[in-house]
């Protein structure tokens, strides 16, 4: 966190949806009213709305920057407003830390949850006012874009991203530089870029946090990608469930347009027009061909690949589709250089990753750590494990990763370093980075049924294995959960799941059985104990 | 364009009636079947008028683990309405919604679209 200039005190209030749900709006109103009523001399403290301050479970959060020291307070309500203002205005006293009225609200900034973070994507999220372009520019927004336009050719930018080893953060982990080359090397003609913000995996909220906290970083990343592949037009697709993210992004796009930042008058005369597209509630639109169908205004129905969107996308043009986090990683990556980025984390999967932690842990919220950090570090050391959990695994039964297309990793695998390849080998997937921690009260068949019912409800209906198969699988899991399934039913369940996995058209159906397979692999006992006992004549 | 126009119409009228959909089809010169197809495909387009107040319960993973189902059952009883019945009791309706990404505060309720943190019964 950047400290404020010594004279003025800065109150950074987390104004993201999480803290808003916890009451940040009422607190903001109280603080604004209190600041207005101040009569004492000197520069008044400034209230600044910022993006996610990470530790959502202690929301609403407020960071007080004074005398170069930043103190974080949590669990606030308008009742604490007078004490906060007294701290912020207190002159000649040491930096604001101790106050009886705020004793229970101080959040220790040195605890592992904050200390082990390595913010790159989120480096200015929580510092910058997401509604203020000038503040974003003061924090370095669009500087990398301008530098690259002035000094690098598109091929050089692509080479740098290839060297960085960055892999797509949407879940597939495809090398970003390679995708860019594919689009750039298509026959001459117009190209398009698309930012995929259809973050539908339950448990994932990193893209929402980026959009709500630092929208200009995403726009800069998208513009860099457009320059690198030769696109002049682009779309940012955001799911309609994120109204605040949409509002902030819309405002940021207006600001960029009004200021002419991407109008092509500056260095390199590169003109780029990004447009916002809002979804309407369909999980399948996270799949890239369904996403394109939705941007074109139709039903979000995927199509057979190849041709891949990189060859033939929107309107038949080569189209680059990158996840929000991938694009938001670019400004920091290009500032430090490809080689420095490649040195972070495992060589096969370098960089940092933003994880959203929820479920049965003490500290829930957003963390950014180097790839390859162990699950234990993230969910136990940083997030604190299960409340009142005991034992070396902190009461954790499993960690659910990757949402409905991912799986569950048992506590015995907590020492696994998180990256795309390792998790895939273990029968799960990293997905977009949602980590839901499960304690011992969680029954795996119930969880598998929940995900299967989700997929059945979200299947677009185009291909039979997914449309009919997920419904049958959800039914069988229902029977199993209710203790009405036999061992033969379990076998049928697995067979059918294999068919759905192998024969579905798109990722939704192909990965729908993943939670089932991974929980069967690691928690078979949970299933077996639900089976009907054999009748005497069967044994 | 179609999805944007449908969003606009729903914002104006609260829902997308048959007449509205027919008018959109005429305006954009699209087959009515295509307009209806798109409107009925996406969860967030309402084809029936909404109740004046709506209570949404997030059914994302974290919310389910922290008792969203019990919360829904409790609200059903309290409001005297059936879950996911858009008519509700004429004033309130109860809907289950997909993850809104406020997982860290699970379980989450939405009262008239505004997320609120709550506790499972």
XYZ file of C-alpha atoms in Angstrom:
660
model
C 0.000 0.000 0.000
C 1.376 3.417 -0.857
C 1.563 5.775 2.111
C -0.006 9.187 1.713
C 2.010 12.377 1.666
C 2.877 13.208 5.290
C 0.683 16.277 5.703
C -2.698 15.026 4.543
C -4.399 12.064 6.157
C -6.005 9.692 3.701
C -8.959 7.456 4.569
C -9.135 4.676 2.006
C -12.521 3.037 2.273
C -13.043 -0.307 0.543
C -15.934 0.353 -1.814
C -16.130 -3.046 -3.509
C -19.290 -5.188 -3.513
C -18.065 -7.352 -0.648
C -17.574 -4.495 1.788
C -20.708 -2.796 0.472
C -22.687 -5.878 1.457
C -21.086 -5.626 4.873
C -22.176 -2.002 5.270
C -19.510 0.164 3.618
C -22.081 2.513 2.093
C -23.504 3.544 5.475
C -19.973 3.989 6.817
C -19.007 6.125 3.815
C -22.043 8.337 4.413
C -21.206 8.757 8.083
C -17.547 9.556 7.374
C -18.438 12.062 4.667
C -20.897 13.800 7.002
C -18.356 13.792 9.812
C -15.648 15.279 7.589
C -17.993 18.018 6.456
C -18.697 18.962 10.067
C -15.005 19.361 10.894
C -14.093 22.867 11.961
C -10.478 22.566 13.081
C -7.736 24.030 10.918
C -5.133 22.243 8.868
C -5.650 20.079 5.834
C -8.747 17.946 6.445
C -8.477 14.185 6.064
C -9.526 13.010 2.635
C -11.982 10.161 2.125
C -11.170 8.067 -0.916
C -13.221 5.144 -2.190
C -10.925 2.334 -3.324
C -11.189 -1.245 -4.577
C -10.826 -4.455 -2.614
C -8.623 -4.245 0.497
C -8.475 -8.100 0.478
C -9.723 -9.270 3.860
C -13.441 -9.401 3.029
C -14.373 -11.321 6.181
C -13.527 -8.240 8.284
C -15.493 -5.844 6.090
C -16.233 -3.031 5.891
C -12.537 -2.161 5.767
C -10.896 1.236 6.084
C -7.205 2.017 5.728
C -5.963 5.155 7.449
C -2.756 6.537 5.932
C -1.080 9.004 8.253
C 2.514 10.122 8.643
C 3.593 7.502 6.140
C 2.054 4.717 8.172
C -0.951 2.777 7.042
C -3.319 1.192 9.544
C -6.194 -1.053 8.584
C -9.483 -1.188 10.469
C -12.221 -3.739 9.946
C -15.718 -4.628 11.043
C -16.622 -0.968 11.182
C -20.015 0.666 11.473
C -21.122 4.327 11.573
C -20.771 4.092 15.377
C -16.979 4.146 15.009
C -17.016 7.276 12.857
C -16.199 9.797 15.656
C -13.283 7.715 16.899
C -11.945 7.303 13.365
C -12.149 11.018 12.688
C -10.494 11.814 16.011
C -7.626 9.539 15.044
C -7.377 10.994 11.586
C -7.385 14.579 12.879
C -5.288 14.092 16.015
C -2.269 16.340 15.624
C 1.129 15.874 17.159
C 0.239 12.415 18.385
C 1.979 9.321 17.154
C 0.491 7.533 14.182
C -3.047 6.283 14.704
C -2.955 2.804 16.087
C -4.228 2.808 19.647
C -7.674 3.975 20.527
C -9.953 2.319 23.027
C -13.000 2.797 20.841
C -11.255 1.053 17.958
C -9.422 -1.620 19.928
C -11.325 -4.535 18.420
C -11.219 -3.117 14.925
C -7.507 -2.923 14.194
C -6.488 -5.437 11.540
C -2.869 -6.503 11.883
C -1.140 -5.703 8.625
C 1.809 -7.965 9.425
C -0.233 -11.162 9.616
C 0.533 -13.784 6.946
C -2.679 -13.019 5.065
C -1.118 -9.704 4.011
C 2.579 -10.318 4.513
C 2.811 -13.278 2.109
C 1.002 -11.553 -0.728
C 2.917 -10.544 -3.846
C 0.680 -8.041 -5.587
C 1.298 -7.480 -9.292
C -2.130 -7.734 -10.867
C -3.574 -6.095 -7.761
C -0.652 -3.742 -7.150
C -2.802 -0.612 -7.267
C -6.134 -2.198 -6.340
C -6.976 -0.718 -2.949
C -4.826 2.358 -3.525
C -6.346 3.848 -6.631
C -9.785 5.457 -6.846
C -11.510 3.290 -9.464
C -13.757 6.169 -10.546
C -10.963 8.676 -11.118
C -8.845 8.563 -14.270
C -6.387 11.172 -13.020
C -5.719 9.148 -9.907
C -5.188 6.051 -12.050
C -2.750 7.979 -14.266
C -0.913 9.183 -11.156
C -0.565 5.521 -10.178
C 0.988 4.687 -13.534
C -1.992 3.604 -15.628
C -1.400 3.546 -19.404
C 2.321 4.203 -18.938
C 3.329 0.770 -20.263
C 1.004 1.119 -23.233
C 2.524 4.494 -24.102
C 6.047 3.180 -23.667
C 5.385 0.183 -25.922
C 3.684 2.276 -28.604
C 6.714 4.540 -28.689
C 9.482 1.974 -28.464
C 8.335 -1.522 -29.430
C 6.847 -3.199 -32.478
C 3.877 -5.530 -32.041
C 6.189 -8.485 -32.698
C 8.492 -7.322 -29.902
C 5.566 -7.095 -27.483
C 4.502 -10.627 -28.415
C 8.038 -11.884 -27.966
C 8.213 -10.297 -24.523
C 4.952 -11.942 -23.455
C 6.156 -15.294 -24.813
C 9.366 -14.918 -22.859
C 7.384 -14.138 -19.705
C 5.774 -17.593 -19.803
C 2.378 -16.106 -18.891
C -0.454 -18.634 -19.172
C -4.151 -17.839 -19.487
C -5.700 -17.216 -16.086
C -9.204 -18.256 -17.133
C -8.540 -21.873 -16.268
C -7.127 -23.632 -19.307
C -3.626 -22.278 -18.702
C -2.863 -21.948 -22.412
C 0.333 -19.971 -23.104
C -0.760 -16.392 -23.724
C 2.106 -15.524 -26.050
C 1.331 -18.518 -28.256
C -2.310 -17.503 -28.546
C -1.248 -14.010 -29.494
C 1.099 -15.341 -32.214
C -1.699 -17.473 -33.641
C -3.968 -14.442 -33.985
C -1.230 -12.162 -35.271
C -0.039 -14.606 -37.916
C -3.438 -15.134 -39.552
C -3.819 -13.861 -43.129
C -4.099 -10.068 -43.438
C -7.411 -8.505 -42.429
C -9.105 -7.099 -39.365
C -8.606 -8.716 -35.971
C -10.538 -8.384 -32.734
C -9.715 -8.718 -29.063
C -12.132 -9.791 -26.356
C -11.760 -9.655 -22.576
C -13.642 -12.529 -20.992
C -15.231 -11.257 -17.779
C -17.936 -13.881 -17.585
C -16.648 -15.074 -14.251
C -19.310 -17.669 -13.558
C -17.491 -20.211 -11.376
C -19.149 -20.111 -7.970
C -16.462 -19.156 -5.483
C -14.426 -17.035 -7.882
C -14.414 -13.258 -7.552
C -10.982 -12.086 -8.662
C -12.184 -10.656 -11.972
C -14.963 -8.788 -10.201
C -12.404 -7.334 -7.811
C -10.125 -6.218 -10.644
C -13.006 -4.573 -12.504
C -14.364 -2.908 -9.386
C -10.983 -1.872 -8.023
C -8.812 -0.973 -10.988
C -10.721 -0.911 -14.298
C -8.066 1.125 -16.129
C -5.528 -1.657 -15.628
C -7.765 -4.018 -17.577
C -8.363 -1.457 -20.346
C -4.616 -0.870 -20.613
C -3.973 -4.619 -20.775
C -6.598 -5.051 -23.476
C -5.144 -2.173 -25.486
C -1.659 -3.709 -25.235
C -3.041 -7.031 -26.452
C -4.807 -5.262 -29.312
C -1.593 -3.514 -30.330
C 0.342 -6.771 -30.180
C -2.029 -8.709 -32.452
C -3.008 -5.818 -34.716
C -6.602 -5.309 -33.571
C -8.359 -1.967 -33.712
C -11.553 -3.001 -31.998
C -12.326 -4.951 -28.878
C -14.999 -6.034 -26.477
C -15.102 -6.466 -22.742
C -17.777 -8.985 -21.817
C -18.909 -8.826 -18.188
C -21.571 -10.955 -16.581
C -24.715 -9.086 -15.585
C -24.469 -10.353 -12.000
C -21.729 -7.777 -11.399
C -23.574 -4.415 -11.552
C -20.904 -2.440 -9.703
C -18.115 -3.803 -11.897
C -20.145 -2.908 -14.979
C -20.811 0.622 -13.738
C -17.135 1.232 -12.913
C -15.929 -0.198 -16.210
C -18.481 1.800 -18.199
C -17.315 4.974 -16.482
C -13.663 4.126 -17.083
C -14.327 3.491 -20.777
C -16.122 6.844 -21.045
C -13.199 8.595 -19.372
C -10.708 6.996 -21.748
C -12.817 7.971 -24.745
C -13.394 11.552 -23.570
C -9.700 12.003 -22.900
C -8.770 10.430 -26.243
C -6.272 8.116 -24.574
C -6.715 5.396 -27.175
C -7.632 7.663 -30.064
C -4.354 7.211 -31.856
C -3.121 10.804 -31.706
C -0.165 9.973 -29.523
C 2.929 7.951 -30.260
C 2.645 5.234 -32.881
C -0.814 6.451 -33.965
C -2.470 3.334 -32.629
C -6.239 3.766 -32.372
C -8.295 1.274 -30.443
C -11.994 1.206 -29.579
C -13.009 -1.053 -26.704
C -16.710 -1.646 -26.118
C -18.574 -3.076 -23.169
C -20.923 -6.023 -23.563
C -23.071 -7.158 -20.654
C -24.179 -10.774 -20.304
C -27.603 -11.817 -19.141
C -27.015 -14.770 -16.891
C -25.626 -17.877 -18.586
C -22.683 -19.806 -17.161
C -21.913 -21.405 -20.517
C -20.937 -17.983 -21.924
C -17.573 -18.347 -20.191
C -16.780 -20.887 -22.941
C -15.114 -18.879 -25.674
C -17.285 -19.807 -28.647
C -20.461 -19.325 -26.582
C -19.063 -15.984 -25.449
C -18.659 -14.890 -29.061
C -22.220 -15.988 -29.863
C -23.447 -13.910 -26.936
C -21.428 -10.845 -27.984
C -23.004 -11.188 -31.414
C -26.392 -10.915 -29.694
C -27.533 -14.518 -29.919
C -28.050 -17.356 -27.498
C -24.832 -18.343 -25.784
C -24.378 -21.653 -27.537
C -20.902 -23.042 -28.166
C -19.795 -24.475 -31.479
C -17.359 -27.129 -32.561
C -13.676 -26.185 -32.570
C -11.631 -25.958 -34.822
C -11.747 -23.438 -36.262
C -10.585 -21.793 -33.062
C -11.613 -18.184 -32.410
C -7.970 -17.240 -32.936
C -8.496 -18.311 -36.561
C -12.170 -17.521 -37.047
C -14.035 -15.618 -34.369
C -16.425 -12.669 -34.354
C -17.701 -11.983 -37.850
C -15.195 -14.527 -39.163
C -12.245 -12.362 -38.044
C -9.351 -13.811 -36.051
C -10.306 -13.030 -32.452
C -8.097 -13.038 -29.400
C -9.950 -13.959 -26.217
C -8.162 -13.472 -22.913
C -9.381 -13.623 -19.357
C -9.630 -10.410 -17.300
C -6.821 -11.407 -14.954
C -4.515 -12.363 -17.841
C -4.962 -8.934 -19.398
C -4.653 -7.129 -16.068
C -1.326 -8.898 -15.491
C 0.208 -7.311 -18.594
C 1.103 -3.796 -17.392
C 3.179 -5.062 -14.465
C 4.623 -7.901 -16.534
C 5.812 -5.618 -19.304
C 7.185 -3.118 -16.819
C 9.367 -5.737 -15.140
C 10.189 -7.492 -18.419
C 9.486 -11.015 -19.590
C 12.557 -12.579 -17.984
C 11.836 -11.133 -14.549
C 8.258 -12.378 -14.772
C 9.412 -15.843 -15.822
C 11.568 -15.991 -12.700
C 8.533 -15.789 -10.387
C 7.138 -19.162 -9.386
C 7.659 -22.481 -11.207
C 9.363 -22.256 -14.630
C 6.517 -24.088 -16.353
C 3.891 -21.792 -14.929
C 5.405 -18.479 -13.882
C 3.879 -15.337 -12.454
C 1.486 -14.576 -9.675
C -2.090 -15.768 -9.290
C -5.001 -14.115 -7.561
C -7.064 -16.507 -5.448
C -10.426 -15.864 -3.880
C -10.708 -17.752 -0.611
C -14.060 -18.618 0.887
C -15.759 -21.380 2.822
C -14.710 -22.748 6.191
C -11.721 -20.530 6.951
C -11.018 -17.767 9.436
C -9.935 -15.167 6.874
C -11.867 -15.029 3.640
C -11.004 -12.689 0.823
C -8.551 -12.095 -1.962
C -4.874 -13.014 -2.069
C -2.242 -12.735 -4.772
C 0.730 -15.054 -4.400
C 3.381 -16.521 -6.701
C 2.219 -19.557 -8.653
C 3.453 -22.740 -7.064
C 2.717 -21.534 -3.530
C 1.465 -24.508 -1.565
C -2.185 -24.933 -0.734
C -1.138 -25.201 2.898
C 0.430 -21.747 2.815
C -2.645 -20.213 1.233
C -5.514 -21.830 3.124
C -3.818 -22.568 6.429
C -1.062 -20.033 7.012
C -2.686 -17.111 5.243
C -6.392 -17.843 5.603
C -6.033 -19.403 9.057
C -7.683 -22.767 8.412
C -11.063 -23.803 9.774
C -12.268 -21.672 12.720
C -11.426 -23.665 15.884
C -9.920 -26.345 13.649
C -7.386 -28.662 15.247
C -4.627 -30.965 14.069
C -1.845 -30.414 11.585
C -4.361 -29.801 8.813
C -6.268 -27.179 10.774
C -9.558 -29.029 10.561
C -9.577 -28.899 6.761
C -11.181 -31.835 4.984
C -10.603 -30.663 1.433
C -10.138 -27.644 -0.770
C -12.471 -27.219 -3.686
C -10.733 -25.646 -6.659
C -11.941 -24.683 -10.097
C -15.675 -24.498 -9.354
C -18.068 -26.859 -11.176
C -15.363 -27.899 -13.639
C -12.760 -28.529 -10.971
C -12.516 -30.879 -8.073
C -11.593 -31.397 -4.457
C -8.131 -31.902 -3.077
C -7.979 -33.715 0.270
C -6.094 -32.326 3.253
C -3.353 -34.917 2.664
C -2.402 -33.001 -0.489
C -2.160 -29.605 1.200
C 1.553 -29.420 0.483
C 0.890 -29.384 -3.226
C 2.220 -26.295 -4.968
C -0.648 -24.750 -6.891
C -0.328 -24.561 -10.655
C -2.320 -25.677 -13.686
C -0.437 -28.879 -14.433
C -0.068 -30.195 -10.897
C -3.749 -29.786 -10.088
C -4.763 -31.471 -13.328
C -2.609 -34.490 -12.536
C -4.346 -34.718 -9.150
C -7.761 -34.869 -10.793
C -8.808 -31.308 -10.086
C -8.194 -28.073 -11.922
C -7.115 -24.619 -10.932
C -9.925 -23.012 -12.885
C -10.018 -19.282 -12.489
C -8.687 -19.397 -8.931
C -11.597 -19.816 -6.548
C -10.598 -21.784 -3.450
C -13.470 -22.996 -1.277
C -12.291 -24.627 1.919
C -14.358 -27.549 3.215
C -14.419 -28.741 6.802
C -15.335 -32.197 8.075
C -19.049 -31.402 8.147
C -19.083 -31.268 4.371
C -20.296 -34.491 2.732
C -18.774 -35.030 -0.688
C -21.765 -36.679 -2.413
C -23.864 -33.633 -1.509
C -21.234 -31.338 -2.929
C -20.981 -33.392 -6.144
C -24.772 -33.322 -6.446
C -24.791 -29.544 -5.995
C -22.305 -29.071 -8.822
C -24.044 -31.573 -11.090
C -27.413 -29.864 -10.548
C -25.686 -26.581 -11.364
C -24.329 -27.958 -14.638
C -27.700 -29.491 -15.541
C -29.308 -26.095 -15.023
C -26.644 -24.295 -17.029
C -26.338 -26.737 -19.928
C -27.214 -24.844 -23.103
C -29.024 -27.860 -24.531
C -27.155 -28.125 -27.806
C -25.542 -31.529 -27.402
C -27.279 -34.583 -25.964
C -24.582 -35.919 -23.612
C -24.551 -32.692 -21.660
C -28.249 -31.839 -21.924
C -29.561 -35.258 -20.926
C -26.502 -36.714 -19.242
C -26.094 -34.060 -16.574
C -29.782 -34.410 -15.642
C -29.439 -38.182 -15.297
C -26.253 -37.803 -13.299
C -27.883 -35.297 -10.982
C -30.801 -37.722 -10.510
C -28.484 -40.616 -9.699
C -26.565 -38.458 -7.243
C -29.860 -37.443 -5.675
C -30.710 -41.106 -5.131
C -27.294 -41.764 -3.716
C -27.481 -38.860 -1.280
C -30.877 -40.072 -0.113
C -29.536 -43.579 0.466
C -31.574 -45.104 -2.352
C -28.687 -46.143 -4.581
C -27.026 -49.517 -4.833
C -23.472 -50.432 -5.732
C -24.700 -51.077 -9.276
C -26.106 -47.549 -9.403
C -22.749 -46.140 -8.396
C -21.131 -48.094 -11.205
C -23.731 -46.769 -13.650
C -23.067 -43.263 -12.364
C -19.370 -43.565 -13.153
C -20.002 -45.074 -16.596
C -22.434 -42.362 -17.567
C -20.105 -39.671 -16.240
C -17.351 -41.039 -18.479
C -19.646 -40.843 -21.496
C -20.595 -37.249 -20.694
C -16.947 -36.333 -20.222
C -15.813 -37.878 -23.484
C -18.664 -36.958 -25.804
C -19.862 -33.489 -24.806
C -19.327 -30.682 -27.267
C -17.788 -28.027 -25.032
C -15.967 -27.584 -21.782
C -19.121 -27.363 -19.702
C -20.174 -30.947 -20.386
C -16.644 -32.296 -20.667
C -15.747 -31.072 -17.208
C -19.130 -31.443 -15.488
C -18.167 -34.870 -14.071
C -14.879 -33.561 -12.617
C -16.185 -32.834 -9.108
C -17.729 -36.311 -9.053
C -14.552 -38.050 -10.229
C -12.247 -36.155 -7.922
C -14.403 -36.712 -4.832
C -14.788 -40.390 -5.743
C -11.035 -40.644 -6.111
C -10.167 -39.029 -2.807
C -13.286 -39.652 -0.701
C -14.713 -42.944 -1.914
C -15.756 -43.801 1.634
C -18.207 -40.884 1.662
C -19.989 -42.543 -1.251
C -19.823 -46.131 -0.088
C -21.419 -45.339 3.242
C -24.462 -43.959 1.424
C -25.082 -47.127 -0.586
C -28.035 -49.337 0.214
C -27.001 -52.417 2.152
C -27.181 -55.566 0.040
C -30.236 -57.741 0.550
C -29.434 -61.158 2.058
C -29.934 -62.962 -1.261
C -27.518 -60.596 -3.024
C -24.513 -61.257 -0.846
C -27.454 -5.550 -30.362
C -30.383 -7.763 -29.404
C -29.186 -8.454 -25.858
C -28.558 -4.750 -25.202
C -32.026 -3.857 -26.457
C -33.603 -6.538 -24.278
C -31.695 -5.210 -21.253
C -33.008 -1.713 -21.995
C -36.600 -2.871 -22.390
C -36.467 -4.888 -19.199
C -35.120 -1.869 -17.353
C -37.993 0.246 -18.680
C -40.816 -2.215 -18.108
C -39.540 -4.486 -15.373
C -39.975 -7.535 -17.569
C -40.236 -8.616 -21.193
C -43.850 -9.202 -22.135
C -44.948 -10.894 -25.362
C -45.859 -7.485 -26.767
C -42.457 -6.075 -25.864
C -40.688 -9.004 -27.530
C -42.832 -8.600 -30.653
C -42.001 -4.895 -30.767
C -38.276 -5.647 -30.406
C -38.488 -8.145 -33.260
C -40.129 -5.518 -35.495
C -37.627 -2.851 -34.473
C -34.568 -4.978 -35.173
C -36.162 -6.828 -38.107
C -35.521 -10.201 -36.557
C -37.754 -13.278 -36.514
C -39.903 -13.255 -33.339
C -38.689 -16.793 -32.633
C -35.104 -15.601 -32.452
C -35.988 -12.765 -30.084
C -37.979 -15.108 -27.855
C -35.193 -17.677 -28.078
C -32.608 -15.235 -26.782
C -34.912 -13.776 -24.119
C -35.773 -17.213 -22.759
C -32.201 -18.529 -22.926
C -30.700 -16.142 -20.387
C -31.652 -16.476 -16.726
C -31.762 -12.770 -16.020
C -34.395 -11.895 -18.595
C -37.808 -12.027 -16.918
C -40.727 -13.036 -19.067
C -43.233 -12.439 -16.257
C -43.751 -9.236 -14.279
C -41.663 -9.187 -11.096
C -43.132 -8.606 -7.660
C -42.515 -5.160 -6.118
C -39.964 -6.691 -3.756
C -37.649 -9.582 -4.367
C -35.537 -11.662 -2.048
C -32.662 -13.476 -3.730
C -30.587 -16.180 -2.112
C -27.145 -16.870 -3.533
C -26.585 -20.552 -4.231
C -22.877 -20.351 -4.917
C -20.633 -23.007 -3.366
C -19.587 -20.978 -0.348
C -23.165 -19.907 0.363
C -24.450 -23.481 0.064
C -21.753 -24.679 2.456
C -22.768 -22.011 4.920
C -26.442 -22.915 4.901
C -28.069 -21.270 1.865
C -30.573 -24.127 1.573
C -31.695 -23.748 5.181
C -31.885 -20.014 4.656
C -34.086 -20.505 1.594
C -36.404 -22.893 3.454
C -36.636 -20.439 6.331
C -37.462 -17.549 3.997
C -40.050 -19.666 2.181
C -41.824 -20.158 5.452
C -41.450 -16.608 6.646
C -42.657 -15.024 3.438
C -45.165 -17.762 2.719
C -44.037 -18.114 -0.890
C -42.599 -20.896 -2.996
C -38.984 -20.699 -4.085
C -38.442 -19.525 -7.686
C -42.116 -18.747 -8.218
C -41.954 -15.336 -9.932
C -45.516 -14.454 -8.821
C -44.651 -14.834 -5.123
C -47.413 -13.547 -2.880
C -47.935 -10.487 -5.030
C -45.547 -8.384 -2.968
C -42.548 -10.590 -2.278
C -40.983 -13.371 -4.282
C -38.097 -15.624 -3.431
C -35.511 -16.609 -6.009
C -32.334 -18.642 -5.903
C -29.561 -16.938 -7.812
C -26.180 -17.973 -9.130
C -22.991 -16.861 -7.414
C -22.659 -13.084 -7.168
C -19.024 -13.309 -6.117
C -19.472 -12.092 -2.541
C -18.422 -15.555 -1.333
C -16.280 -14.209 1.461
C -19.438 -13.042 3.240
C -21.475 -16.207 2.680
C -24.366 -16.806 2.965
C -25.537 -13.789 1.012
C -29.065 -12.456 0.550
C -30.111 -9.923 -2.062
C -32.965 -7.673 -1.048
C -34.263 -5.910 -4.146
C -30.921 -6.541 -5.786
C -28.763 -5.200 -2.942
C -26.438 -7.795 -1.382
C -26.697 -8.191 2.366
C -24.663 -10.340 4.657
C -26.749 -12.632 6.826
C -26.566 -15.681 9.071
C -28.033 -19.078 8.300
C -30.855 -20.062 10.667
